[in-house]
mmCIF file of C-alpha atoms in Angstrom:
data_model
loop_
_atom_site.group_PDB
_atom_site.id
_atom_site.type_symbol
_atom_site.label_atom_id
_atom_site.label_comp_id
_atom_site.label_asym_id
_atom_site.label_seq_id
_atom_site.Cartn_x
_atom_site.Cartn_y
_atom_site.Cartn_z
ATOM 1 C CA MET A 1386 -110.886 -65.988 51.944
ATOM 2 C CA SER A 1387 -113.116 -62.928 52.287
ATOM 3 C CA LEU A 1388 -115.327 -61.985 49.392
ATOM 4 C CA ALA A 1389 -113.549 -58.679 48.545
ATOM 5 C CA VAL A 1390 -110.088 -60.603 48.574
ATOM 6 C CA ARG A 1391 -111.688 -63.195 46.099
ATOM 7 C CA LEU A 1392 -113.300 -60.563 43.988
ATOM 8 C CA GLU A 1393 -110.056 -58.515 43.714
ATOM 9 C CA SER A 1394 -108.015 -61.637 42.925
ATOM 10 C CA ALA A 1395 -110.857 -62.556 40.065
ATOM 11 C CA SER A 1396 -110.690 -58.934 38.850
ATOM 12 C CA THR A 1397 -107.026 -59.100 38.713
ATOM 13 C CA GLU A 1398 -107.237 -62.530 36.626
ATOM 14 C CA PHE A 1399 -109.848 -60.920 34.414
ATOM 15 C CA GLN A 1400 -107.561 -57.894 33.455
ATOM 16 C CA LYS A 1401 -104.572 -60.389 32.772
ATOM 17 C CA ILE A 1402 -106.912 -62.382 30.370
ATOM 18 C CA GLN A 1403 -108.099 -59.296 28.628
ATOM 19 C CA LEU A 1404 -104.325 -58.267 28.068
ATOM 20 C CA GLU A 1405 -103.714 -61.902 26.791
ATOM 21 C CA LEU A 1406 -106.945 -61.496 24.359
ATOM 22 C CA GLN A 1407 -105.380 -58.142 23.196
ATOM 23 C CA ASN A 1408 -102.246 -59.516 22.344
ATOM 24 C CA ALA A 1409 -103.792 -62.407 20.551
ATOM 25 C CA VAL A 1410 -105.827 -60.090 18.576
ATOM 26 C CA GLU A 1411 -102.910 -58.153 17.625
ATOM 27 C CA ALA A 1412 -101.021 -61.130 16.466
ATOM 28 C CA ARG A 1413 -104.132 -62.317 14.520
ATOM 29 C CA GLN A 1414 -104.031 -58.709 12.731
ATOM 30 C CA ARG A 1415 -100.378 -58.953 11.798
ATOM 31 C CA LEU A 1416 -100.883 -62.535 10.340
ATOM 32 C CA ASP A 1417 -103.511 -61.000 8.414
ATOM 33 C CA ALA A 1418 -101.548 -58.263 6.918
ATOM 34 C CA GLN A 1419 -98.820 -60.553 6.089
ATOM 35 C CA LEU A 1420 -101.310 -63.111 4.341
ATOM 36 C CA ASN A 1421 -102.486 -60.230 2.416
ATOM 37 C CA GLU A 1422 -99.243 -59.051 1.348
ATOM 38 C CA ASN A 1423 -98.034 -62.810 0.370
ATOM 39 C CA GLU A 1424 -101.153 -63.239 -1.524
ATOM 40 C CA LEU A 1425 -100.566 -60.031 -3.570
ATOM 41 C CA VAL A 1426 -97.200 -61.450 -4.267
ATOM 42 C CA LYS A 1427 -98.541 -64.562 -5.408
ATOM 43 C CA LYS A 1428 -101.058 -62.711 -7.711
ATOM 44 C CA GLU A 1429 -97.935 -60.683 -9.409
ATOM 45 C CA PHE A 1430 -96.002 -63.771 -9.644
ATOM 46 C CA ALA A 1431 -99.042 -65.744 -11.906
ATOM 47 C CA GLN A 1432 -98.507 -62.810 -14.315
ATOM 48 C CA LEU A 1433 -94.890 -63.526 -14.979
ATOM 49 C CA THR A 1434 -93.502 -64.940 -18.268
ATOM 50 C CA PRO A 1435 -90.819 -67.253 -18.125
ATOM 51 C CA ASP A 1436 -88.342 -64.613 -19.331
ATOM 52 C CA ASN A 1437 -89.051 -62.198 -16.412
ATOM 53 C CA VAL A 1438 -86.225 -61.811 -14.112
ATOM 54 C CA VAL A 1439 -87.252 -62.284 -10.111
ATOM 55 C CA PHE A 1440 -84.991 -60.638 -7.454
ATOM 56 C CA LYS A 1441 -84.760 -60.997 -3.710
ATOM 57 C CA GLN A 1442 -83.857 -58.330 -1.497
ATOM 58 C CA ILE A 1443 -81.049 -59.224 0.980
ATOM 59 C CA GLY A 1444 -80.276 -56.551 3.114
ATOM 60 C CA PRO A 1445 -79.489 -53.512 0.590
ATOM 61 C CA ALA A 1446 -78.859 -55.655 -2.237
ATOM 62 C CA LEU A 1447 -81.188 -57.146 -4.887
ATOM 63 C CA ILE A 1448 -79.807 -60.807 -5.700
ATOM 64 C CA LYS A 1449 -81.382 -62.566 -8.970
ATOM 65 C CA GLN A 1450 -83.640 -65.417 -7.733
ATOM 66 C CA ASP A 1451 -85.005 -68.431 -9.636
ATOM 67 C CA GLN A 1452 -88.567 -67.834 -10.436
ATOM 68 C CA ALA A 1453 -89.932 -71.305 -9.509
ATOM 69 C CA GLU A 1454 -87.878 -71.099 -6.387
ATOM 70 C CA ALA A 1455 -89.446 -67.607 -5.712
ATOM 71 C CA LYS A 1456 -92.886 -69.146 -6.362
ATOM 72 C CA SER A 1457 -92.203 -72.000 -3.981
ATOM 73 C CA ASN A 1458 -91.121 -69.689 -1.239
ATOM 74 C CA VAL A 1459 -94.426 -67.645 -1.211
ATOM 75 C CA ASP A 1460 -96.502 -70.842 -1.199
ATOM 76 C CA THR A 1461 -94.463 -72.077 1.816
ATOM 77 C CA ARG A 1462 -94.767 -68.580 3.596
ATOM 78 C CA LEU A 1463 -98.712 -68.674 2.747
ATOM 79 C CA SER A 1464 -99.116 -72.157 4.336
ATOM 80 C CA PHE A 1465 -97.243 -71.221 7.272
ATOM 81 C CA ILE A 1466 -99.234 -68.078 7.710
ATOM 82 C CA GLN A 1467 -102.619 -70.017 7.164
ATOM 83 C CA ALA A 1468 -101.400 -72.367 9.860
ATOM 84 C CA GLU A 1469 -100.332 -69.875 12.397
ATOM 85 C CA ILE A 1470 -103.777 -68.098 11.963
ATOM 86 C CA LYS A 1471 -105.583 -71.286 12.678
ATOM 87 C CA ARG A 1472 -103.401 -71.603 16.091
ATOM 88 C CA VAL A 1473 -104.084 -67.957 17.024
ATOM 89 C CA GLU A 1474 -107.678 -68.487 16.274
ATOM 90 C CA GLY A 1475 -107.721 -71.495 18.643
ATOM 91 C CA GLN A 1476 -105.982 -69.341 21.162
ATOM 92 C CA LEU A 1477 -108.480 -66.538 20.874
ATOM 93 C CA LYS A 1478 -111.361 -68.949 21.500
ATOM 94 C CA ASP A 1479 -109.851 -70.490 24.450
ATOM 95 C CA ILE A 1480 -108.922 -66.845 25.786
ATOM 96 C CA GLN A 1481 -112.510 -65.705 25.324
ATOM 97 C CA GLN A 1482 -113.940 -68.786 26.908
ATOM 98 C CA ARG A 1483 -111.778 -68.319 29.903
ATOM 99 C CA GLN A 1484 -112.850 -64.728 29.940
ATOM 100 C CA GLU A 1485 -116.579 -65.364 30.039
ATOM 101 C CA LYS A 1486 -115.871 -67.746 32.820
ATOM 102 C CA LYS A 1487 -113.979 -65.054 34.803
ATOM 103 C CA LYS A 1488 -116.661 -62.563 33.739
ATOM 104 C CA ALA A 1489 -119.170 -64.682 35.641
ATOM 105 C CA GLU A 1490 -117.142 -65.381 38.515
ATOM 106 C CA VAL A 1491 -116.417 -61.359 38.842
ATOM 107 C CA ARG A 1492 -120.358 -60.812 38.710
ATOM 108 C CA GLY A 1493 -120.833 -63.444 41.389
#
């Protein structure tokens, strides 16, 4: 394979890796936003008294929900989001390593 063909192939692969990295960064940003939102909800729940009523929005309707269940749901979501963040962080690290290897390959 000629040098030009190998360089073009490596360059194309590098661009694919960059796109993959961009998608992973966007996923990480979405997860951060979800984490912040759920942490705010958890803080609000911490201020509730047993007499406060909690509602859950289902479509256009608000349905009364048990406080303990609502708090448990938020804690479960937080755990899931944190696990997803760890997974995406691992992906980001892997993608960045592949990107560095490909960058070195493209430079020759």
